[in-house]
Short mmCIF file of C-alpha atoms and ligand atoms in Angstrom, two decimals:
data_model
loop_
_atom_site.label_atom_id
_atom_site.label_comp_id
_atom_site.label_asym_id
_atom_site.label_seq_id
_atom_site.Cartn_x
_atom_site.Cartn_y
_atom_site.Cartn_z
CA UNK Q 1 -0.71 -33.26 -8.08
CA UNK Q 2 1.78 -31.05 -6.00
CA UNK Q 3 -0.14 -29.10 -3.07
CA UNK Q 4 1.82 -25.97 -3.10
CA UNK Q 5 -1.31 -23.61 -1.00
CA UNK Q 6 1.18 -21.73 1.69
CA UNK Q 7 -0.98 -22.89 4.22
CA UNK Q 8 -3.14 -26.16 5.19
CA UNK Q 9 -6.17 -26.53 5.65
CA UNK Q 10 -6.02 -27.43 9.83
CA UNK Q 11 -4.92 -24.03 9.95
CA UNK Q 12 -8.34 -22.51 8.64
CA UNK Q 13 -10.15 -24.79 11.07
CA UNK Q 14 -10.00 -23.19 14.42
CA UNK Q 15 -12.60 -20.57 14.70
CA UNK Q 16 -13.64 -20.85 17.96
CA UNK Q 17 -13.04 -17.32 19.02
CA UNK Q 18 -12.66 -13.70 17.90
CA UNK Q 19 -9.08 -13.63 18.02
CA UNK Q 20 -9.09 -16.85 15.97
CA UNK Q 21 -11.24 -15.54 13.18
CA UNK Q 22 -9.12 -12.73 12.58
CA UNK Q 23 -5.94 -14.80 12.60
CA UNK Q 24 -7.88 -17.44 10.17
CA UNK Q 25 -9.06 -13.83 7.91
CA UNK Q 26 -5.21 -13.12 8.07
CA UNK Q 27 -4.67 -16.49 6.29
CA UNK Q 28 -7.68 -16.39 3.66
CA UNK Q 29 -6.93 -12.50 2.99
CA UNK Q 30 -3.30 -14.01 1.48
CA UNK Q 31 -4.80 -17.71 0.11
CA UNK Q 32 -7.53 -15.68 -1.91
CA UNK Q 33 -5.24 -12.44 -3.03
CA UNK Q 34 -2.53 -15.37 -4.76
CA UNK Q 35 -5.37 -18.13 -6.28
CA UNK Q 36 -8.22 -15.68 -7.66
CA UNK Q 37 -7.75 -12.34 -9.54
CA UNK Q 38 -8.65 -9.77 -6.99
CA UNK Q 39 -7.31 -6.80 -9.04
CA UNK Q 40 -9.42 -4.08 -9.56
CA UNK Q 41 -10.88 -4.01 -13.14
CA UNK Q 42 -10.26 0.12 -12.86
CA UNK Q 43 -7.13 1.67 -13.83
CA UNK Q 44 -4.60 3.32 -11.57
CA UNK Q 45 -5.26 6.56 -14.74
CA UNK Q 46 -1.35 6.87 -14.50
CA UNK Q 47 -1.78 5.29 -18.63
CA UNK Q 48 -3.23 9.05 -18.99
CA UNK Q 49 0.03 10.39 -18.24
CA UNK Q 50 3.54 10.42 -20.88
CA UNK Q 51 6.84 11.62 -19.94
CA UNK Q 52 7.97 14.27 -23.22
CA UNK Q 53 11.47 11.89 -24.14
CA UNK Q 54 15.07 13.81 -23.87
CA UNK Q 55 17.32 12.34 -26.46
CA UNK Q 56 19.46 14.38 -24.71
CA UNK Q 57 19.38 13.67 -21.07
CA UNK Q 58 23.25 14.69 -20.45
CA UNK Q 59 23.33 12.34 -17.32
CA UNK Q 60 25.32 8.96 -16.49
CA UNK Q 61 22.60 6.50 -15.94
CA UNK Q 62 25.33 4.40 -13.58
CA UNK Q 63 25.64 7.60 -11.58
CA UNK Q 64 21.72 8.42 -11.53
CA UNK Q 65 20.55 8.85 -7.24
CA UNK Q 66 17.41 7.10 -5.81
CA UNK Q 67 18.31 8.04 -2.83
CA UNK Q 68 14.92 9.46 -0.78
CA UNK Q 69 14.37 11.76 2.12
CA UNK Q 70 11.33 9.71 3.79
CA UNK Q 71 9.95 11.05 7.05
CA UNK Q 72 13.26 12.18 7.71
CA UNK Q 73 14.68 8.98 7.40
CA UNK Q 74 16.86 7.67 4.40
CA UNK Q 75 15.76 5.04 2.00
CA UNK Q 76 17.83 4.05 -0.51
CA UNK Q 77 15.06 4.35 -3.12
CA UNK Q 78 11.35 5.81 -3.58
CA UNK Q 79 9.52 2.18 -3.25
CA UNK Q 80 8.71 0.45 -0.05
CA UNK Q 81 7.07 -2.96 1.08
CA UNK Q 82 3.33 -1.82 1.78
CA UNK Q 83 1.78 -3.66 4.76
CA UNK Q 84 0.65 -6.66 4.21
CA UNK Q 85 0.39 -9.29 6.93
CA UNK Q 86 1.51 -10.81 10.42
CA UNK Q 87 -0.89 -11.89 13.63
CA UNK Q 88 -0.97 -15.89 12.58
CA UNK Q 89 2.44 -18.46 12.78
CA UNK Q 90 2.42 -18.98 9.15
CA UNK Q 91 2.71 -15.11 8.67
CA UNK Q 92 6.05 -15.32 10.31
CA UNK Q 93 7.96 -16.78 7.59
CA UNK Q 94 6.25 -13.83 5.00
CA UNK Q 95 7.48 -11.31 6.70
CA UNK Q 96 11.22 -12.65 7.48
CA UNK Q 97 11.41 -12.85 3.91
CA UNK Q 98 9.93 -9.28 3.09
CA UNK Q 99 12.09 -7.71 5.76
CA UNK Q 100 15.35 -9.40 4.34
CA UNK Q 101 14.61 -8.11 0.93
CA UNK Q 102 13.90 -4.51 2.08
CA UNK Q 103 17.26 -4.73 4.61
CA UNK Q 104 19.14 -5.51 1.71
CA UNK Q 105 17.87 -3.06 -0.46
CA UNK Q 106 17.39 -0.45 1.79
CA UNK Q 107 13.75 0.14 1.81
CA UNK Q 108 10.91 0.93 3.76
CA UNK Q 109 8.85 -1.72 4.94
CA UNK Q 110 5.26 -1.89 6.58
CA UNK Q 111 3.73 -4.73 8.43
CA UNK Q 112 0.08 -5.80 8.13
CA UNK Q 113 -2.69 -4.56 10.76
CA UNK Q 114 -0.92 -5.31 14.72
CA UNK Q 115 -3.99 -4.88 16.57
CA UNK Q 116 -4.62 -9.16 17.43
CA UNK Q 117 -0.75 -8.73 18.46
CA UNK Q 118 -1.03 -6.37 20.70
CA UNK Q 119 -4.40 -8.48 21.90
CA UNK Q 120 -2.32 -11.23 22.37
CA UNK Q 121 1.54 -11.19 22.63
CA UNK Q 122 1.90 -14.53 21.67
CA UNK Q 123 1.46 -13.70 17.99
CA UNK Q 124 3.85 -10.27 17.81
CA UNK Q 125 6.71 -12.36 16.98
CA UNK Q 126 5.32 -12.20 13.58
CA UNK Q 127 5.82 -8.72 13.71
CA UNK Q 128 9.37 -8.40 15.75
CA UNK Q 129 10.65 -10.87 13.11
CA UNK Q 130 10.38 -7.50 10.44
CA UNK Q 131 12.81 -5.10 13.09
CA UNK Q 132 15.19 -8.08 13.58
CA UNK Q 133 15.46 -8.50 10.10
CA UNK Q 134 15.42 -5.32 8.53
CA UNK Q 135 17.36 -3.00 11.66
CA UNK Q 136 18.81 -0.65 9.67
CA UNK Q 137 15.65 0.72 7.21
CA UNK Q 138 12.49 2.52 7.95
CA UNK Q 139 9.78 -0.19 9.50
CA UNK Q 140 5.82 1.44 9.34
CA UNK Q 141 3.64 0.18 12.03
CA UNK Q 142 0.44 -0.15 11.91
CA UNK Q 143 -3.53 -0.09 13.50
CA UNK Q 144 -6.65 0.64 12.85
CA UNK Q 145 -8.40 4.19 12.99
CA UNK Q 146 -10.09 3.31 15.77
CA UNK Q 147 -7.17 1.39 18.02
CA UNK Q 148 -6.44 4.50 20.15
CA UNK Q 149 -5.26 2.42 23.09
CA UNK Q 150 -2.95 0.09 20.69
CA UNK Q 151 -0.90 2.50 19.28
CA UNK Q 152 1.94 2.73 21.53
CA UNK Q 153 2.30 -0.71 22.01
CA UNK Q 154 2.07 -1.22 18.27
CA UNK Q 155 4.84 1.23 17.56
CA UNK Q 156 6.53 -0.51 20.53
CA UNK Q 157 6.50 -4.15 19.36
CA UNK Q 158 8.79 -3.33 16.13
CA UNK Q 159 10.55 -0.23 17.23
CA UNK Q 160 8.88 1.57 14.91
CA UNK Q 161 10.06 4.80 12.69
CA UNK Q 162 6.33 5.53 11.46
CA UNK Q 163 2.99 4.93 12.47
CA UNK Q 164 0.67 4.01 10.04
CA UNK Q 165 -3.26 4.63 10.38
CA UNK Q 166 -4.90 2.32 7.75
CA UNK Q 167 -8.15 3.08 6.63
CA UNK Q 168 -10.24 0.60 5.07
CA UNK Q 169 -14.42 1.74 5.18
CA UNK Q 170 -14.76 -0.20 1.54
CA UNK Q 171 -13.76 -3.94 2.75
CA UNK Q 172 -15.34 -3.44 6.32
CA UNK Q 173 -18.52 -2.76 4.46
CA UNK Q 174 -18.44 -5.76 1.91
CA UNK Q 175 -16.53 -8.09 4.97
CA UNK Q 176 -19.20 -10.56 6.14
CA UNK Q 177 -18.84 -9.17 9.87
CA UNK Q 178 -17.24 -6.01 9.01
CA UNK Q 179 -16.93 -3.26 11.60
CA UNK Q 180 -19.26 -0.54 9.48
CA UNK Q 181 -19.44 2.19 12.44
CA UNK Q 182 -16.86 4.81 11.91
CA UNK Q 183 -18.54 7.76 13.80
CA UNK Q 184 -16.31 9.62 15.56
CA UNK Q 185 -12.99 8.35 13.75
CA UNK Q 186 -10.73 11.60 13.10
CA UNK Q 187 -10.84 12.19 16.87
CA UNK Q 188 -9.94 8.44 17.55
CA UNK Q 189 -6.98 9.18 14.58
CA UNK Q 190 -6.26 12.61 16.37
CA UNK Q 191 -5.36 10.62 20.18
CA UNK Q 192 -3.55 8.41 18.10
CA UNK Q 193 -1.22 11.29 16.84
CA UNK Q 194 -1.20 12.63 20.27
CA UNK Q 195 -0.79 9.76 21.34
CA UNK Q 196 2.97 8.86 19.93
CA UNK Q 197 6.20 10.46 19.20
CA UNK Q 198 6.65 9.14 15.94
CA UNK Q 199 5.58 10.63 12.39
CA UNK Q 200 1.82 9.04 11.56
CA UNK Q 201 0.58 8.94 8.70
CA UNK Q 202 -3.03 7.50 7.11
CA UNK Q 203 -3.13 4.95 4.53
CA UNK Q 204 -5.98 3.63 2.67
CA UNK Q 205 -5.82 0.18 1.43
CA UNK Q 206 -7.16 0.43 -2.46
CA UNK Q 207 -9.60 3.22 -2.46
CA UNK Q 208 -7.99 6.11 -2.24
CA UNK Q 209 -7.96 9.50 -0.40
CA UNK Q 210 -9.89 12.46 -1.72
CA UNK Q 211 -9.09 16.53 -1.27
CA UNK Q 212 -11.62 16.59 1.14
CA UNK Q 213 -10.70 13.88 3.77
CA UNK Q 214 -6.89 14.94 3.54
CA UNK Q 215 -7.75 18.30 4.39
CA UNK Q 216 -9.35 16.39 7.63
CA UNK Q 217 -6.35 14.45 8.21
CA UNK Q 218 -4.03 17.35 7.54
CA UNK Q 219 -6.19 19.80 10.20
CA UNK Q 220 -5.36 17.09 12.91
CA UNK Q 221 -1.68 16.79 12.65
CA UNK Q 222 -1.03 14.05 10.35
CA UNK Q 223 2.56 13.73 8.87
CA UNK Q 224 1.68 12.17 5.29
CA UNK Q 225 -0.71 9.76 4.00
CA UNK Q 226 -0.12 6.68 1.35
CA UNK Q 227 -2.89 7.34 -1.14
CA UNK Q 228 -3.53 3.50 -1.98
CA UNK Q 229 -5.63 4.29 -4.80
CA UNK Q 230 -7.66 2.11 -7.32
CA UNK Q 231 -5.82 0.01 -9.75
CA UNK Q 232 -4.43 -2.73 -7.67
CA UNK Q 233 -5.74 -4.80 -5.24
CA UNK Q 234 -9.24 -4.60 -4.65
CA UNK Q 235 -10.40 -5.56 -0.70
CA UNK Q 236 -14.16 -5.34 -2.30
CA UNK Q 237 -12.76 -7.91 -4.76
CA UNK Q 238 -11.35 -10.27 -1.83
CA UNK Q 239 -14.33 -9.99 0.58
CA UNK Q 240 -16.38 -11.12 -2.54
CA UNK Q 241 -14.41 -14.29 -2.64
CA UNK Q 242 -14.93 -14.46 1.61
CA UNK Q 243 -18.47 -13.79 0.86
CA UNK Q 244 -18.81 -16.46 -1.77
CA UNK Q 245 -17.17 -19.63 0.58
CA UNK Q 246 -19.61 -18.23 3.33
CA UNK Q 247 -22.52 -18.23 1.07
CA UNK Q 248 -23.66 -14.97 1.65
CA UNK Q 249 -24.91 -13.80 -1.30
CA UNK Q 250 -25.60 -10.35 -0.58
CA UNK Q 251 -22.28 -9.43 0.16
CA UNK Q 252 -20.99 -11.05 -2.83
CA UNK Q 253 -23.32 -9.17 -4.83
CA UNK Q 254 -21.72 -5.90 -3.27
CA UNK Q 255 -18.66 -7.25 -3.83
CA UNK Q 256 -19.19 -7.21 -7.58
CA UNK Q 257 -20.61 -3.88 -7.34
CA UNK Q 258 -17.94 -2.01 -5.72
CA UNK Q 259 -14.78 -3.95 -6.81
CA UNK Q 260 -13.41 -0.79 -8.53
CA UNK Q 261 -15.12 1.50 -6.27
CA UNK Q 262 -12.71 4.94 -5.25
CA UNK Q 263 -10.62 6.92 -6.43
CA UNK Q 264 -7.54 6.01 -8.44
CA UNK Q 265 -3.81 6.19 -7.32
CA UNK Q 266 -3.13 8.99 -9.80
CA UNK Q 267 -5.75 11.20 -9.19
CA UNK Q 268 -5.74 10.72 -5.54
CA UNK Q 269 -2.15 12.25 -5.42
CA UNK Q 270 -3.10 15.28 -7.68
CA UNK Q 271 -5.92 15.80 -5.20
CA UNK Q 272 -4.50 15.20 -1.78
CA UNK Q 273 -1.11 17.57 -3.59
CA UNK Q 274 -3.90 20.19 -4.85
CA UNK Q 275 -5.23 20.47 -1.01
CA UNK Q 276 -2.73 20.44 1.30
CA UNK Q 277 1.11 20.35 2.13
CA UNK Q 278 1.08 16.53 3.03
CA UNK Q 279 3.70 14.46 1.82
CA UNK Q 280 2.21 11.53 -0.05
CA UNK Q 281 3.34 7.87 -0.62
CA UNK Q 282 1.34 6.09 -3.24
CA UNK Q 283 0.57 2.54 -2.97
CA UNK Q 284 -2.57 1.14 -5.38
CA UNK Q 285 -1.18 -0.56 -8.57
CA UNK Q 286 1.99 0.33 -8.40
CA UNK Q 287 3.42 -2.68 -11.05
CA UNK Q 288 6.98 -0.65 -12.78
CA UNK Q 289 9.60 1.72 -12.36
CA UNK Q 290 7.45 3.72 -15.08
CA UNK Q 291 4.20 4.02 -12.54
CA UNK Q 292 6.82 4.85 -9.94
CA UNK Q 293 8.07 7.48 -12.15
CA UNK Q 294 4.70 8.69 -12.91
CA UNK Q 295 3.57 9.08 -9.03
CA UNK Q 296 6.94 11.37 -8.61
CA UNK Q 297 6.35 13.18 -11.39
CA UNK Q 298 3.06 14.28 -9.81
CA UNK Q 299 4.89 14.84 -6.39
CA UNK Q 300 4.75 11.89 -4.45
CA UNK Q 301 7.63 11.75 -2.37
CA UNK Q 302 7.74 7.63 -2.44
CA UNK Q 303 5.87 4.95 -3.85
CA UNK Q 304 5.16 1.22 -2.56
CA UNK Q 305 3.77 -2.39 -3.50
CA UNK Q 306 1.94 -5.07 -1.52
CA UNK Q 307 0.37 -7.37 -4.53
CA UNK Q 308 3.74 -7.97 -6.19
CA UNK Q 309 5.94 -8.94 -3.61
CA UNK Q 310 3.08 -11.59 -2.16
CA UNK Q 311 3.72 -14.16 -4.24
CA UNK Q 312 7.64 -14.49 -3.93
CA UNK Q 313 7.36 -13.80 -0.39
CA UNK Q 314 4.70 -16.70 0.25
CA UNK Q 315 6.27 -19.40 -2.26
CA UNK Q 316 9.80 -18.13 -2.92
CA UNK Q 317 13.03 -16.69 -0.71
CA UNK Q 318 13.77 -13.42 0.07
CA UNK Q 319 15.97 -13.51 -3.26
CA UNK Q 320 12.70 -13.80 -5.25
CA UNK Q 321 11.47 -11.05 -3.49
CA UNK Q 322 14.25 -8.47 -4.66
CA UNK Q 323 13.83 -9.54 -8.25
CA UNK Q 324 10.67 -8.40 -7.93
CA UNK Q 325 11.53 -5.35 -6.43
CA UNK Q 326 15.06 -4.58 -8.08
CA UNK Q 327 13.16 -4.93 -11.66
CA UNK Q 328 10.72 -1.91 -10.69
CA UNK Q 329 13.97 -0.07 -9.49
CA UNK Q 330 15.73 -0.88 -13.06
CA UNK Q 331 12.63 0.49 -15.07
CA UNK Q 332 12.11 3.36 -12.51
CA UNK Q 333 16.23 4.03 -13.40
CA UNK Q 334 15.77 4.08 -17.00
CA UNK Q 335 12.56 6.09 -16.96
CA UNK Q 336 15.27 8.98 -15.10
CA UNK Q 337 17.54 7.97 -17.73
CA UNK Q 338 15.22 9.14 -20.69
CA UNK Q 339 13.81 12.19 -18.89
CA UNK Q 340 17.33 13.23 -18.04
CA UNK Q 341 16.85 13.18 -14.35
CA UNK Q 342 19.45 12.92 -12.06
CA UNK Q 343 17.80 12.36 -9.07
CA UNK Q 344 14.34 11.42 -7.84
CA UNK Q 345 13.82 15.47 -6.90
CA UNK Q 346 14.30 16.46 -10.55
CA UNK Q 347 10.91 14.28 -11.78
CA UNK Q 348 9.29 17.89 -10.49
CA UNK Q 349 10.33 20.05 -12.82
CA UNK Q 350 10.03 17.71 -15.81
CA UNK Q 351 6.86 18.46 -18.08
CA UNK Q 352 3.51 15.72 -18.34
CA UNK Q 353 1.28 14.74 -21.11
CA UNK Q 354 -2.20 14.67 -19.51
CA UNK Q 355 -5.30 13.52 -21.02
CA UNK Q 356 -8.14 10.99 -21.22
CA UNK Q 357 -10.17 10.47 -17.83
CA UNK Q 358 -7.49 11.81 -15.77
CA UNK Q 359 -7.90 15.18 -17.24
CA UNK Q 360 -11.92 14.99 -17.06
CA UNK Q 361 -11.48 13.91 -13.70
CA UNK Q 362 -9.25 17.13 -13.05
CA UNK Q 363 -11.51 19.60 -15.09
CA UNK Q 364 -14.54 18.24 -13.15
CA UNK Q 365 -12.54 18.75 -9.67
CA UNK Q 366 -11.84 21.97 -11.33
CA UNK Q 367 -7.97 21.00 -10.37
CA UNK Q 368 -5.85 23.14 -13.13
CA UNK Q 369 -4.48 20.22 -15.22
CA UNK Q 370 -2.33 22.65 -17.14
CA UNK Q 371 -0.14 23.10 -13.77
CA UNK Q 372 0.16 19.73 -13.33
CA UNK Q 373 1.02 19.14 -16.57
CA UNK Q 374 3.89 22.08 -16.14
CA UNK Q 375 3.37 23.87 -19.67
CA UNK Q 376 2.82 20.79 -22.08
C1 FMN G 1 -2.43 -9.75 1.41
C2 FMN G 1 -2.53 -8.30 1.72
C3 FMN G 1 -2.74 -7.90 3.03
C4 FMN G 1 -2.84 -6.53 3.35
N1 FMN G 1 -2.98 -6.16 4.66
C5 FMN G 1 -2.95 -4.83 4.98
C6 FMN G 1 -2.97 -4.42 6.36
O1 FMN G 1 -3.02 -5.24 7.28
N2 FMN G 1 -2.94 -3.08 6.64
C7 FMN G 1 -2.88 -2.15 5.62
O2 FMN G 1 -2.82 -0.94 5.92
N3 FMN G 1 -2.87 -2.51 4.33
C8 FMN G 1 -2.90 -3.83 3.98
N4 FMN G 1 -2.87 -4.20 2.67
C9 FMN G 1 -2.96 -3.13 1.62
C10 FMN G 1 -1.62 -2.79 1.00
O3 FMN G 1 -0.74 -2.24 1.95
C11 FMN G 1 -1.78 -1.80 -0.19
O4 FMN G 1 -2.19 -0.53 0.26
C12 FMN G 1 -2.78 -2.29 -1.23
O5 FMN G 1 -2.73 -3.70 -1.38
C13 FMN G 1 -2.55 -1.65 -2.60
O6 FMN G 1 -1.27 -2.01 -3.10
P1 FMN G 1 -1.07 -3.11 -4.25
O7 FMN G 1 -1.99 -2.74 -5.39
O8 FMN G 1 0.39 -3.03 -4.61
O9 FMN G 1 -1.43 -4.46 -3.68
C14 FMN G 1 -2.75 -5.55 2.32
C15 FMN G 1 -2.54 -5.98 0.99
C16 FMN G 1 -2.43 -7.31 0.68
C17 FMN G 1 -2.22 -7.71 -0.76
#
């Protein structure tokens, strides 16, 4: 029987350390997310939104624009690489690939946590690898809420257009030795905006970001936030599988119960859009052009994927990585097609279909559906 885990087993072996265990975590987080299902069993709700079909759309489809305005920056398109991974050798390889697909299409990119990098230099060739590959598109770094001291080096190691802030209170709570103190965290995120000349924004990692904590980030200076809503990956659903090999049953049990836990990608952007000015990326199941569609349409001002590029970028080339990623951009190109939009500005003005839980969810929030919906 053909072997083909991306990594062997010596490499789990080593845990002698801190720093080892969280390079070893780096390694299970990716072995687990490709051999078990560690989606969330919740829906991203964007199947409670329809686009109203123009028969006439009185556009060229081979002349329609992706071209996005993000951060300031230009991408060529509104989808990036999400952050995913780096801090181990074997991560090294992942990310050349990921970066090579996103320099070629000219999208954003983020790299996975940089904090054990930045602890020890040895590993932020992982990291470097994404700049030197992709020099010519927006690269996201990013840390931890609480990593004040980190940030400029973090931003440093990849030359870095954006800082990201990644928030992640759900796994650190089901993780085995999670880190469940986060007293005191907006001010640690508030140095960290002080603390660098660079746009920052806050990203969750499959929860999602409510009206409420946006407002919070907004208050301190925060330039955007990537929602990364329920209906992708679930961390509560990959610490269960961390908890299970460890034995510890009681954190598998909470696994189980919170593997759909927060709140999902489309609602999160109606609420963060309902509460402040932010601009919003949306990460959290993001699996077509037509969810892509459907997170502009609400306002989101780009879109990205971690889950779907994993796979190629672990077993396959960079090549397998832009099929992935040039099939969302095909679907996201007919979905302008058929709503007659020219470019990825004109989703705005076109009018939803709302209903189901999304619009119990909004009449709950008391968040006017009807204006999202724009007159249907
Ligand atoms: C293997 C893997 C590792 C990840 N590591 C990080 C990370 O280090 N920092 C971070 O902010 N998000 C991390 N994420 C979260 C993603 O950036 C993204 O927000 C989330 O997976 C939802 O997107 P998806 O449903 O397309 O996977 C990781 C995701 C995956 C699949």
């Amino acid at each position: 029987m053909v072997d083909d885990r991306p990594f062997s087993h010596d490499d789990l072996e080593d845990i002698s350390s801190e720093a080892s265990m969280t390079r070893r975590r780096k390694i299970e987080h990716i072995e687990i997310c490709l051999d078990e299902n560690v989606q969330c069993q919740a829906s991203t709700m964007f199947e409670d939104i329809e686009f109203i079909h123009n028969s006439l759309p009185e556009i060229d489809k081979d002349k329609i624009d992706l071209t996005t305005n993000f951060f300031g920056l230009k991408a060529s398109a509104p989808l990036m690489i999400a952050a995913m991974t780096g801090g181990h050798p074997h991560t090294l390889g992942i990310n050349e690939r990921l970066a090579i697909a996103a320099e070629e299409l000219g999208l954003p990119i983020g790299v996975g946590s940089q904090r054990a990098a930045v602890e020890d230099p040895s590993l932020a060739d992982t990291f470097r690898i994404v700049r030197e590959r992709a020099p010519s598109v927006p690269v996201i770094a990013n840390i931890g809420a609480t990593h004040v001291e980190a940030a400029p080096d973090a931003v440093a190691m990849i030359d870095a257009d954006i800082l990201a802030v990644h928030l992640n209170p759900l796994q650190e709570a089901i993780q085995p030795e999670g880190d469940i103190n986060s007293e005191g965290m907006i001010e640690s995120i508030a140095a960290i905006v002080d603390s660098v000349d660079i746009p920052v924004i806050a990203k969750e990692t499959g929860a999602g970001i409510s009206a409420e904590v946006a407002r919070s980030l907004e208050e301190i200076g925060i330039d955007g936030v990537d929602v990364g809503g329920v209906g992708g990956t679930s961390w509560a659903a990959v610490e269960y599988f961390r908890a299970l090999k460890e034995e510890d049953d009681v954190k598998a049990q909470l696994g189980l119960e919170y593997w759909s836990w927060g709140i999902p990608t489309a609602l999160s952007i109606i609420m963060v859009l309902d509460s402040t000015e932010l601009d919003v990326i949306a990460t959290g199941g993001i699996r077509s052009g037509m969810d892509v569609a459907k997170a502009l349409s609400l306002g989101a001002i780009s879109t990205g994927v971690a889950y779907p590029v994993l796979r190629p970028a672990v077993h396959g080339s960079s090549l397998d990585v832009i099929v992935e990623l040039e099939k969302i951009l095909e679907s996201l190109k007919v979905a302008m097609y058929l709503n007659g939009c020219q470019s990825v500005g004109d989703f705005s003005s076109r009018p939803l279909i709302l209903r189901g839980r999304l619009v119990e969810a909004l009449k709950s929030l008391d968040i006017d559906y009807k204006k999202v919906a724009r007159g249907s």
